[in-house]
CSV table of C-alpha atoms in Angstrom, one decimal:
chain,number,residue,atom,x,y,z
A,1442,MET,CA,-8.9,23.6,-21.5
A,1443,THR,CA,-10.6,23.8,-24.9
A,1444,LYS,CA,-8.7,21.9,-27.6
A,1445,LYS,CA,-7.4,23.9,-30.5
A,1446,ILE,CA,-6.6,22.7,-34.0
A,1447,LEU,CA,-4.7,24.7,-36.6
A,1448,ILE,CA,-5.0,23.7,-40.2
A,1449,LYS,CA,-1.9,25.2,-41.8
A,1450,ASN,CA,-1.4,26.3,-45.4
A,1451,ALA,CA,-4.5,24.9,-47.0
A,1452,ARG,CA,-4.3,25.1,-50.7
A,1453,ALA,CA,-7.9,26.3,-50.9
A,1454,ILE,CA,-10.7,26.8,-48.4
A,1455,VAL,CA,-14.1,26.7,-50.2
A,1456,THR,CA,-16.4,28.5,-47.7
A,1457,CYS,CA,-19.8,28.2,-49.4
A,1458,ASP,CA,-20.6,31.5,-47.6
A,1459,ALA,CA,-23.0,34.1,-48.9
A,1460,SER,CA,-20.2,35.8,-50.8
A,1461,ASP,CA,-18.9,32.4,-52.2
A,1462,GLN,CA,-15.4,33.2,-51.0
A,1463,VAL,CA,-12.5,30.9,-51.7
A,1464,PHE,CA,-9.3,31.4,-49.7
A,1465,GLN,CA,-6.0,30.3,-51.2
A,1466,ASP,CA,-3.0,29.2,-49.1
A,1467,MET,CA,-4.7,30.1,-45.8
A,1468,ASP,CA,-4.8,28.7,-42.3
A,1469,MET,CA,-7.9,27.9,-40.2
A,1470,LEU,CA,-7.9,27.9,-36.4
A,1471,ILE,CA,-10.5,25.8,-34.6
A,1472,GLU,CA,-11.2,26.1,-30.9
A,1473,GLY,CA,-13.5,23.5,-29.4
A,1474,SER,CA,-16.4,23.0,-31.8
A,1475,GLN,CA,-16.1,26.3,-33.6
A,1476,ILE,CA,-14.0,28.0,-36.3
A,1477,VAL,CA,-12.4,31.0,-34.7
A,1478,GLN,CA,-10.1,32.4,-37.4
A,1479,ILE,CA,-9.3,32.1,-41.1
A,1480,GLY,CA,-6.2,33.9,-42.3
A,1481,LYS,CA,-2.5,33.7,-43.3
A,1482,SER,CA,0.2,32.7,-40.9
A,1483,ILE,CA,-2.0,32.3,-37.8
A,1484,ALA,CA,0.2,31.9,-34.7
A,1485,THR,CA,-0.8,29.8,-31.7
A,1486,GLN,CA,1.3,27.9,-29.2
A,1487,ASP,CA,-1.1,25.3,-28.0
A,1488,ALA,CA,-2.8,23.9,-31.0
A,1489,GLU,CA,-2.6,20.5,-32.8
A,1490,VAL,CA,-1.4,21.3,-36.3
A,1491,ILE,CA,-2.8,19.6,-39.4
A,1492,ASP,CA,-0.7,20.1,-42.5
A,1493,GLY,CA,-3.0,21.5,-45.2
A,1494,ARG,CA,-0.6,21.5,-48.1
A,1495,ASP,CA,-2.2,20.2,-51.3
A,1496,LYS,CA,-5.5,20.0,-49.5
A,1497,PHE,CA,-8.9,21.6,-50.5
A,1498,LEU,CA,-11.3,22.2,-47.6
A,1499,TYR,CA,-15.0,22.1,-47.9
A,1500,PRO,CA,-18.0,22.4,-45.5
A,1501,GLY,CA,-19.2,19.0,-44.4
A,1502,LEU,CA,-21.9,17.6,-46.6
A,1503,ILE,CA,-25.4,17.3,-45.1
A,1504,ASN,CA,-27.6,14.3,-46.0
A,1505,THR,CA,-31.3,15.0,-45.7
A,1506,HIS,CA,-32.8,11.6,-46.6
A,1507,HIS,CA,-31.6,8.0,-46.0
A,1508,HIS,CA,-32.8,4.6,-44.7
A,1509,PHE,CA,-29.8,3.2,-42.8
A,1510,PHE,CA,-31.4,-0.2,-42.2
A,1511,GLN,CA,-31.4,-0.9,-45.9
A,1512,THR,CA,-27.6,-1.2,-46.1
A,1513,PHE,CA,-28.2,-4.9,-45.3
A,1514,VAL,CA,-30.4,-5.4,-48.4
A,1515,ARG,CA,-27.8,-4.2,-51.0
A,1516,ASN,CA,-26.4,-6.0,-54.0
A,1517,LEU,CA,-29.5,-8.2,-54.5
A,1518,MET,CA,-30.1,-8.9,-58.2
A,1519,THR,CA,-33.0,-11.1,-57.2
A,1520,ILE,CA,-34.8,-7.9,-56.4
A,1521,ASP,CA,-33.6,-5.8,-59.3
A,1522,TYR,CA,-35.2,-2.4,-58.8
A,1523,PRO,CA,-34.5,-1.0,-62.3
A,1524,ASN,CA,-36.4,-3.9,-63.9
A,1525,LEU,CA,-39.4,-4.0,-61.5
A,1526,LEU,CA,-42.6,-2.1,-61.1
A,1527,VAL,CA,-42.7,-0.3,-57.8
A,1528,VAL,CA,-45.5,-2.6,-56.6
A,1529,GLU,CA,-43.5,-5.6,-57.5
A,1530,TRP,CA,-40.4,-4.2,-55.8
A,1531,LEU,CA,-42.4,-3.4,-52.6
A,1532,ASP,CA,-43.8,-6.9,-52.4
A,1533,LYS,CA,-40.4,-8.5,-52.7
A,1534,ILE,CA,-38.4,-6.1,-50.5
A,1535,TYR,CA,-40.9,-6.0,-47.6
A,1536,ARG,CA,-40.5,-9.8,-47.2
A,1537,ILE,CA,-36.9,-8.9,-46.1
A,1538,PHE,CA,-37.7,-5.8,-44.1
A,1539,GLN,CA,-40.1,-7.6,-41.8
A,1540,LYS,CA,-37.2,-9.8,-40.6
A,1541,ILE,CA,-35.1,-6.9,-39.4
A,1542,ASP,CA,-34.3,-6.7,-35.7
A,1543,SER,CA,-32.4,-4.3,-33.5
A,1544,GLU,CA,-29.0,-5.9,-34.2
A,1545,VAL,CA,-29.5,-5.3,-37.9
A,1546,ILE,CA,-30.4,-1.7,-37.2
A,1547,TYR,CA,-27.3,-1.1,-35.1
A,1548,TYR,CA,-24.8,-2.6,-37.6
A,1549,SER,CA,-26.5,-1.4,-40.7
A,1550,SER,CA,-26.5,2.1,-39.2
A,1551,LEU,CA,-22.8,1.9,-38.4
A,1552,THR,CA,-22.2,0.8,-42.0
A,1553,ALA,CA,-24.2,3.7,-43.5
A,1554,MET,CA,-22.8,6.3,-41.2
A,1555,GLY,CA,-19.3,5.1,-41.7
A,1556,ASP,CA,-19.7,5.3,-45.4
A,1557,LEU,CA,-21.1,8.8,-45.1
A,1558,LEU,CA,-18.2,10.0,-43.0
A,1559,LYS,CA,-15.6,8.6,-45.4
A,1560,HIS,CA,-17.2,10.6,-48.2
A,1561,GLY,CA,-17.3,14.0,-46.5
A,1562,CYS,CA,-20.8,13.9,-44.8
A,1563,THR,CA,-20.7,15.4,-41.3
A,1564,CYS,CA,-24.5,15.6,-40.6
A,1565,ALA,CA,-27.0,13.0,-41.5
A,1566,PHE,CA,-30.8,12.5,-41.3
A,1567,ASP,CA,-32.1,9.0,-41.4
A,1568,HIS,CA,-35.8,8.1,-41.9
A,1569,GLN,CA,-36.2,5.0,-39.7
A,1570,TYR,CA,-39.6,3.5,-40.3
A,1571,CYS,CA,-38.8,-0.2,-40.1
A,1572,TYR,CA,-40.4,-1.3,-36.8
A,1573,THR,CA,-41.1,-5.0,-36.8
A,1574,ARG,CA,-42.4,-7.5,-34.2
A,1575,ALA,CA,-38.8,-8.8,-34.0
A,1576,SER,CA,-37.2,-5.3,-33.6
A,1577,GLY,CA,-38.9,-3.7,-30.6
A,1578,LYS,CA,-39.1,0.0,-30.2
A,1579,LEU,CA,-35.5,1.0,-29.2
A,1580,LEU,CA,-34.2,1.3,-32.8
A,1581,VAL,CA,-33.4,5.0,-32.8
A,1582,ASP,CA,-31.7,4.4,-29.5
A,1583,ARG,CA,-29.4,1.9,-31.2
A,1584,GLN,CA,-28.7,4.4,-34.0
A,1585,MET,CA,-27.9,7.1,-31.4
A,1586,GLU,CA,-25.4,4.6,-29.9
A,1587,ALA,CA,-23.8,4.0,-33.3
A,1588,ALA,CA,-23.7,7.7,-34.2
A,1589,ALA,CA,-21.9,8.6,-30.9
A,1590,GLN,CA,-19.3,5.9,-31.5
A,1591,LEU,CA,-18.5,7.3,-35.0
A,1592,GLY,CA,-18.8,10.9,-34.1
A,1593,ILE,CA,-21.3,11.9,-36.8
A,1594,ARG,CA,-23.9,14.6,-36.2
A,1595,TYR,CA,-27.2,12.7,-36.4
A,1596,HIS,CA,-30.9,13.7,-37.0
A,1597,ALA,CA,-33.1,10.7,-36.4
A,1598,GLY,CA,-36.4,10.6,-38.2
A,1599,ARG,CA,-38.8,8.5,-36.2
A,1600,GLY,CA,-41.1,7.0,-38.9
A,1601,THR,CA,-44.0,4.7,-38.9
A,1602,ASN,CA,-46.7,2.9,-41.0
A,1603,THR,CA,-50.1,2.5,-39.4
A,1604,LEU,CA,-52.6,1.6,-42.2
A,1605,PRO,CA,-53.2,-2.1,-42.8
A,1606,ARG,CA,-53.2,-3.8,-46.2
A,1607,SER,CA,-56.9,-4.4,-45.9
A,1608,LYS,CA,-57.4,-0.6,-46.1
A,1609,GLY,CA,-55.0,-0.1,-49.1
A,1610,SER,CA,-51.5,0.1,-47.8
A,1611,THR,CA,-48.5,-2.0,-48.9
A,1612,ILE,CA,-47.2,-2.8,-45.4
A,1613,PRO,CA,-47.2,-6.3,-43.9
A,1614,GLU,CA,-49.2,-6.8,-40.7
A,1615,ASN,CA,-46.1,-7.4,-38.5
A,1616,MET,CA,-44.6,-4.0,-39.6
A,1617,LEU,CA,-47.6,-1.9,-38.5
A,1618,GLU,CA,-47.9,0.3,-35.4
A,1619,THR,CA,-50.9,2.2,-34.0
A,1620,THR,CA,-50.8,6.0,-34.0
A,1621,ASP,CA,-50.8,6.0,-30.2
A,1622,GLU,CA,-47.7,3.8,-30.2
A,1623,PHE,CA,-45.9,6.0,-32.7
A,1624,ILE,CA,-46.7,9.3,-31.0
A,1625,ALA,CA,-45.8,8.0,-27.6
A,1626,ASP,CA,-42.4,6.8,-28.8
A,1627,CYS,CA,-41.8,10.1,-30.7
A,1628,GLU,CA,-42.4,11.9,-27.4
A,1629,ARG,CA,-40.1,9.6,-25.6
A,1630,LEU,CA,-37.3,10.1,-28.1
A,1631,ILE,CA,-37.7,13.9,-28.2
A,1632,ASP,CA,-37.5,14.1,-24.4
A,1633,MET,CA,-34.5,11.8,-24.3
A,1634,TYR,CA,-32.4,12.9,-27.2
A,1635,HIS,CA,-33.5,16.1,-28.9
A,1636,ASP,CA,-31.0,18.9,-28.3
A,1637,SER,CA,-31.8,22.4,-29.4
A,1638,ASP,CA,-28.3,23.7,-28.8
A,1639,PRO,CA,-26.9,25.4,-32.0
A,1640,PHE,CA,-24.0,22.9,-31.9
A,1641,ALA,CA,-26.2,19.8,-31.0
A,1642,MET,CA,-25.0,16.4,-32.1
A,1643,LYS,CA,-28.4,14.8,-32.0
A,1644,GLN,CA,-31.9,15.8,-32.9
A,1645,ILE,CA,-35.3,14.1,-33.5
A,1646,VAL,CA,-37.6,14.5,-36.4
A,1647,VAL,CA,-41.3,13.3,-36.5
A,1648,ALA,CA,-41.5,11.5,-39.8
A,1649,PRO,CA,-44.5,9.2,-40.6
A,1650,CYS,CA,-43.3,7.2,-43.6
A,1651,GLN,CA,-45.8,8.2,-46.3
A,1652,PRO,CA,-49.5,9.3,-46.6
A,1653,ILE,CA,-50.7,6.2,-48.5
A,1654,ASN,CA,-49.5,3.9,-45.7
A,1655,SER,CA,-50.8,5.7,-42.6
A,1656,TYR,CA,-54.1,6.9,-41.2
A,1657,ILE,CA,-54.8,10.6,-41.5
A,1658,GLU,CA,-54.8,10.7,-37.7
A,1659,THR,CA,-51.2,9.6,-37.7
A,1660,PHE,CA,-50.2,12.7,-39.7
A,1661,LYS,CA,-52.5,15.1,-37.7
A,1662,GLU,CA,-51.1,13.8,-34.4
A,1663,SER,CA,-47.6,14.2,-35.8
A,1664,VAL,CA,-48.2,17.9,-36.6
A,1665,ALA,CA,-49.6,18.5,-33.1
A,1666,LEU,CA,-46.7,16.8,-31.4
A,1667,ALA,CA,-44.0,18.3,-33.6
A,1668,ARG,CA,-45.3,21.9,-33.2
A,1669,ALA,CA,-45.8,21.5,-29.5
A,1670,LYS,CA,-42.2,20.2,-29.0
A,1671,GLY,CA,-40.6,22.5,-31.6
A,1672,VAL,CA,-39.1,19.8,-33.8
A,1673,ARG,CA,-39.2,19.3,-37.6
A,1674,MET,CA,-41.3,16.9,-39.7
A,1675,HIS,CA,-40.6,14.8,-42.8
A,1676,THR,CA,-42.3,12.3,-45.1
A,1677,HIS,CA,-42.1,10.8,-48.6
A,1678,LEU,CA,-44.2,12.8,-51.0
A,1679,GLY,CA,-44.6,13.0,-54.8
A,1680,GLU,CA,-43.0,9.7,-55.6
A,1681,GLY,CA,-45.9,8.0,-57.5
A,1682,GLU,CA,-48.6,8.0,-54.9
A,1683,ASN,CA,-50.8,10.8,-56.2
A,1684,VAL,CA,-53.1,8.5,-58.2
A,1685,ILE,CA,-53.9,6.6,-55.1
A,1686,MET,CA,-54.4,9.7,-53.1
A,1687,GLN,CA,-56.8,11.2,-55.6
A,1688,GLU,CA,-58.8,8.0,-55.6
A,1689,ARG,CA,-58.8,7.9,-51.8
A,1690,TRP,CA,-59.2,11.6,-51.0
A,1691,ASN,CA,-60.0,13.3,-54.2
A,1692,LYS,CA,-56.9,15.5,-53.9
A,1693,ARG,CA,-53.2,15.3,-54.6
A,1694,THR,CA,-50.8,14.5,-51.7
A,1695,LEU,CA,-49.4,18.0,-51.3
A,1696,GLU,CA,-52.9,19.5,-51.0
A,1697,TRP,CA,-53.8,16.7,-48.5
A,1698,CYS,CA,-50.8,17.7,-46.4
A,1699,GLN,CA,-51.6,21.4,-46.6
A,1700,ASP,CA,-55.2,20.7,-45.4
A,1701,ILE,CA,-53.9,19.0,-42.2
A,1702,GLY,CA,-51.0,21.4,-41.6
A,1703,PHE,CA,-48.2,19.0,-42.6
A,1704,ILE,CA,-46.5,21.8,-44.6
A,1705,GLY,CA,-44.3,24.8,-43.7
A,1706,PRO,CA,-40.7,25.9,-42.9
A,1707,ASP,CA,-40.4,23.1,-40.4
A,1708,VAL,CA,-41.3,20.4,-43.0
A,1709,TRP,CA,-39.4,18.9,-45.8
A,1710,ILE,CA,-40.3,16.0,-48.1
A,1711,ALA,CA,-38.3,13.3,-49.9
A,1712,HIS,CA,-38.2,12.9,-53.7
A,1713,GLY,CA,-41.0,15.1,-55.0
A,1714,TRP,CA,-40.4,14.1,-58.7
A,1715,GLU,CA,-44.2,14.0,-59.2
A,1716,LEU,CA,-44.8,17.6,-58.1
A,1717,GLN,CA,-46.4,19.9,-60.6
A,1718,PRO,CA,-45.3,23.5,-61.4
A,1719,GLU,CA,-48.2,25.0,-59.4
A,1720,GLU,CA,-47.1,22.9,-56.4
A,1721,PHE,CA,-43.6,24.3,-56.7
A,1722,LYS,CA,-45.1,27.7,-55.9
A,1723,LEU,CA,-47.0,26.3,-52.9
A,1724,MET,CA,-43.7,24.7,-51.6
A,1725,GLY,CA,-41.9,28.0,-52.0
A,1726,GLN,CA,-44.6,30.2,-50.5
A,1727,THR,CA,-44.9,27.9,-47.4
A,1728,GLY,CA,-41.1,27.3,-47.0
A,1729,THR,CA,-41.5,23.5,-47.4
A,1730,GLY,CA,-38.3,21.9,-48.5
A,1731,VAL,CA,-37.5,18.9,-50.7
A,1732,SER,CA,-34.7,16.4,-50.5
A,1733,HIS,CA,-33.6,15.3,-53.9
A,1734,CYS,CA,-32.3,11.7,-54.1
A,1735,PRO,CA,-30.8,11.3,-57.6
A,1736,SER,CA,-29.8,7.6,-57.4
A,1737,PRO,CA,-33.3,6.1,-56.9
A,1738,ALA,CA,-34.8,8.4,-59.4
A,1739,VAL,CA,-32.3,7.2,-62.1
A,1740,LEU,CA,-32.5,3.5,-61.1
A,1741,GLY,CA,-36.3,3.6,-61.0
A,1742,GLY,CA,-36.6,5.5,-64.3
A,1743,PHE,CA,-38.5,8.4,-62.7
A,1744,PRO,CA,-38.5,12.1,-63.7
A,1745,ILE,CA,-35.5,14.2,-62.5
A,1746,LEU,CA,-36.4,17.2,-60.5
A,1747,ASP,CA,-36.3,20.5,-62.4
A,1748,MET,CA,-34.1,22.2,-59.9
A,1749,LYS,CA,-33.9,25.5,-61.7
A,1750,ALA,CA,-37.7,25.8,-61.7
A,1751,LEU,CA,-37.9,24.9,-58.0
A,1752,GLN,CA,-35.2,27.5,-57.2
A,1753,LYS,CA,-37.1,30.1,-59.2
A,1754,ASP,CA,-40.1,29.5,-56.9
A,1755,ASN,CA,-37.8,29.8,-53.8
A,1756,VAL,CA,-38.0,26.1,-52.9
A,1757,THR,CA,-35.2,24.9,-50.6
A,1758,ILE,CA,-33.7,21.8,-52.3
A,1759,SER,CA,-31.3,19.6,-50.4
A,1760,LEU,CA,-29.5,16.4,-51.2
A,1761,GLY,CA,-30.1,12.8,-50.0
A,1762,CYS,CA,-28.6,9.4,-50.6
A,1763,ASP,CA,-31.9,7.5,-50.0
A,1764,GLY,CA,-31.9,4.0,-48.8
A,1765,SER,CA,-29.6,1.3,-50.0
A,1766,ALA,CA,-32.4,-0.8,-51.4
A,1767,THR,CA,-32.5,1.8,-54.2
A,1768,ASN,CA,-29.0,3.2,-53.9
A,1769,ASP,CA,-26.4,0.6,-53.1
A,1770,SER,CA,-24.0,3.1,-51.4
A,1771,SER,CA,-24.1,5.8,-48.8
A,1772,SER,CA,-21.8,8.3,-50.5
A,1773,LEU,CA,-23.1,11.8,-50.7
A,1774,LEU,CA,-20.2,12.7,-53.0
A,1775,ASP,CA,-21.5,10.1,-55.4
A,1776,SER,CA,-25.0,11.6,-55.1
A,1777,LEU,CA,-23.6,15.0,-55.7
A,1778,ARG,CA,-21.9,13.9,-58.9
A,1779,MET,CA,-25.1,12.1,-60.1
A,1780,ALA,CA,-27.3,15.0,-59.4
A,1781,TYR,CA,-25.0,17.3,-61.4
A,1782,LEU,CA,-25.0,14.9,-64.4
A,1783,MET,CA,-28.7,14.5,-64.4
A,1784,GLN,CA,-29.3,18.3,-64.3
A,1785,ALA,CA,-26.8,18.7,-67.1
A,1786,TYR,CA,-28.7,16.0,-69.1
A,1787,HIS,CA,-31.8,18.2,-69.1
A,1788,SER,CA,-30.0,21.6,-69.5
A,1789,LYS,CA,-30.9,22.2,-73.1
A,1790,GLU,CA,-34.7,21.8,-72.6
A,1791,ARG,CA,-34.7,23.5,-69.2
A,1792,GLY,CA,-32.8,26.7,-70.1
A,1793,GLY,CA,-29.5,25.7,-68.6
A,1794,GLY,CA,-28.3,23.4,-65.8
A,1795,LEU,CA,-26.9,24.0,-62.3
A,1796,SER,CA,-23.2,24.4,-61.9
A,1797,PRO,CA,-21.3,21.9,-59.9
A,1798,TYR,CA,-20.7,24.6,-57.2
A,1799,GLU,CA,-24.5,25.3,-57.0
A,1800,LEU,CA,-25.0,21.6,-56.4
A,1801,LEU,CA,-22.3,21.7,-53.6
A,1802,LYS,CA,-24.2,24.5,-51.9
A,1803,ILE,CA,-27.4,22.5,-52.2
A,1804,ALA,CA,-25.6,19.7,-50.3
A,1805,THR,CA,-24.2,22.0,-47.7
A,1806,VAL,CA,-25.9,25.4,-47.2
A,1807,ASN,CA,-29.4,24.1,-48.2
A,1808,GLY,CA,-29.0,21.0,-46.1
A,1809,ALA,CA,-28.3,23.1,-43.0
A,1810,LYS,CA,-31.3,25.2,-43.8
A,1811,THR,CA,-33.5,22.2,-44.3
A,1812,LEU,CA,-32.6,20.8,-40.9
A,1813,GLY,CA,-32.7,24.2,-39.2
A,1814,ARG,CA,-29.0,24.2,-38.3
A,1815,ASP,CA,-27.8,27.8,-38.6
A,1816,LYS,CA,-24.3,26.9,-37.4
A,1817,LEU,CA,-23.7,24.3,-40.2
A,1818,GLY,CA,-23.3,24.4,-43.9
A,1819,SER,CA,-20.5,26.9,-44.5
A,1820,LEU,CA,-16.9,27.6,-43.3
A,1821,GLU,CA,-17.1,30.9,-41.4
A,1822,VAL,CA,-15.9,32.3,-38.1
A,1823,GLY,CA,-18.4,31.3,-35.4
A,1824,LYS,CA,-19.8,28.4,-37.2
A,1825,ALA,CA,-19.3,24.7,-36.4
A,1826,ALA,CA,-16.0,23.1,-37.5
A,1827,ASP,CA,-17.7,20.5,-39.7
A,1828,LEU,CA,-15.5,20.0,-42.8
A,1829,PHE,CA,-13.8,17.6,-45.0
A,1830,MET,CA,-10.5,17.8,-46.9
A,1831,ILE,CA,-9.4,16.2,-50.2
A,1832,ASN,CA,-5.8,15.6,-51.2
A,1833,THR,CA,-5.1,17.3,-54.5
A,1834,GLY,CA,-1.5,16.2,-54.7
A,1835,VAL,CA,-2.4,13.2,-56.8
A,1836,LEU,CA,-1.8,12.5,-60.4
A,1837,GLU,CA,-5.5,12.0,-61.3
A,1838,LEU,CA,-6.3,15.6,-60.4
A,1839,THR,CA,-3.5,17.2,-62.2
A,1840,GLY,CA,-4.8,19.9,-64.5
A,1841,THR,CA,-8.0,20.5,-62.5
A,1842,LEU,CA,-6.8,22.5,-59.5
A,1843,HIS,CA,-7.6,26.0,-60.8
A,1844,ASP,CA,-11.2,25.7,-59.7
A,1845,PRO,CA,-11.7,24.3,-56.2
A,1846,LYS,CA,-15.4,25.3,-56.1
A,1847,ASN,CA,-16.5,23.1,-59.1
A,1848,ILE,CA,-14.0,20.3,-59.0
A,1849,LEU,CA,-16.0,17.8,-56.9
A,1850,ALA,CA,-19.1,17.1,-59.1
A,1851,ARG,CA,-17.5,18.2,-62.4
A,1852,VAL,CA,-14.4,16.1,-62.2
A,1853,GLY,CA,-16.1,13.3,-60.3
A,1854,VAL,CA,-14.2,13.4,-57.0
A,1855,THR,CA,-16.3,10.6,-55.4
A,1856,GLY,CA,-13.8,8.4,-53.5
A,1857,PRO,CA,-13.0,8.6,-49.8
A,1858,VAL,CA,-11.8,12.0,-48.6
A,1859,TRP,CA,-8.5,12.6,-46.9
A,1860,LEU,CA,-10.0,13.9,-43.6
A,1861,THR,CA,-13.5,14.5,-42.1
A,1862,MET,CA,-14.0,16.6,-39.0
A,1863,VAL,CA,-17.2,17.0,-37.0
A,1864,ASN,CA,-17.8,19.6,-34.3
A,1865,GLY,CA,-14.0,20.2,-34.2
A,1866,LYS,CA,-13.1,16.5,-33.8
A,1867,VAL,CA,-11.3,14.5,-36.5
A,1868,VAL,CA,-13.4,11.4,-37.0
A,1869,PHE,CA,-11.9,10.0,-40.3
A,1870,ARG,CA,-8.3,10.4,-41.6
A,1871,ASP,CA,-6.0,8.7,-44.0
A,1872,GLY,CA,-8.6,5.9,-44.7
A,1873,GLN,CA,-9.3,5.2,-41.1
A,1874,LEU,CA,-12.4,5.7,-39.0
A,1875,LEU,CA,-11.1,6.9,-35.6
A,1876,GLY,CA,-14.1,6.0,-33.4
A,1877,VAL,CA,-14.4,2.3,-34.0
A,1878,ASP,CA,-12.4,-0.8,-34.8
A,1879,GLU,CA,-13.6,-0.9,-38.4
A,1880,ARG,CA,-12.5,-4.5,-39.2
A,1881,ALA,CA,-14.2,-5.9,-36.0
A,1882,VAL,CA,-17.4,-4.0,-36.7
A,1883,ALA,CA,-17.5,-5.1,-40.3
A,1884,GLU,CA,-17.0,-8.8,-39.4
A,1885,GLU,CA,-19.7,-8.7,-36.7
A,1886,GLY,CA,-22.0,-6.9,-39.1
A,1887,GLU,CA,-21.5,-9.6,-41.7
A,1888,LYS,CA,-22.4,-12.2,-39.1
A,1889,VAL,CA,-25.6,-10.4,-38.1
A,1890,CYS,CA,-26.6,-10.0,-41.8
A,1891,THR,CA,-26.1,-13.7,-42.4
A,1892,ARG,CA,-27.9,-14.9,-39.3
A,1893,VAL,CA,-30.9,-12.6,-39.4
A,1894,LEU,CA,-31.4,-12.0,-43.2
A,1895,ARG,CA,-29.3,-14.2,-45.5
A,1896,ASN,CA,-30.2,-17.5,-43.8
A,1897,GLU,CA,-33.9,-16.5,-43.5
A,1898,CYS,CA,-34.7,-14.8,-46.8
A,1899,GLU,CA,-35.1,-16.5,-50.2
A,1900,ALA,CA,-33.9,-13.3,-52.0
A,1901,PHE,CA,-30.3,-14.1,-50.9
A,1902,ARG,CA,-30.3,-17.5,-52.6
């Protein structure tokens, strides 16, 4: 028998649907993985009831760029990103990255995914490019194991770096793969894990790390495989590499990608702060998306995306945390708040900023579109029951409750949510992750971090 859940008397349901409806004092009935009814006084005899009094409901946030393995290189003032040039930072941080093994991947992924769930994220993409001699190839497999335990919807980006330092990359020798190795493992992962069902909990993305650190053949083979298998593609682009690309190829990175077919509605890029206005138009015309990661842009002192200009050119913008080496948390609510503040900072010179609600739709509706997930991103009948709830019956929110749509980013609701549900299953509630023994996982993760990284890397001393 399919399980039913009835959320009763929710103070507000912010749907993020095409009409931007907000329902007040309503119920929501969930059956299995889907929302089946939204209305007043829904009657059912066999449902688990969740009391929605004082609660605002939102669609689950969708994270479109992260590096989970970096949660174990946080809080390192010896590698102080804001006060380093990118080249200096890369030199220091890769000395740690090359020590990472599969145990670090597993526990750092649990750490990042748990943080995401606690802050309302129900679907996450991770760009896993850290393959070392110590790690082996089964790193996405360990991440899938972690995601299943926590109950998060997971899109794994299988990344790689193939170009050696002798040819101009920044990657240590023991973190390189061949193109053949990479493509073979992408094919293995797609065949093993990729699920094209509309309510799928796991998918694979072909995601070479960045053009300056891989051979062109790596990207060409990625395009061929992804299009043959019907999966999406992702890479870093427009984050300071264009000078190198122009020296190397006599063209900017986006044009380089266009020439080899790494562009289109099945492709999205991370960052893009170096994109030019004419490149916005190409992105919009081809349907290529961009994941905006506000924290690393601010910490690195880089330009902030002109979201209004991108929207004018029909570019799909989504929201990402980015890795913890440049953003020491995995809270997409925090990224939502920061993205809003940075757009507001430029509002006078750019003809107005985005509203907090527009940013919320970027983090929900646009995230779903970016990942090709039609059943995610909004709270509507027939869509997936991916949602989070905040408790408004607290003193610090008194005087703000007249506008549920804008409250999150405007007021700065960035702490843990009251409840997170994924695919119709409650996975976080009242401060507790329900899929794991959090204390035991945290203790073991600390031991792994100490054994593999702290004891071996000068940066921790």
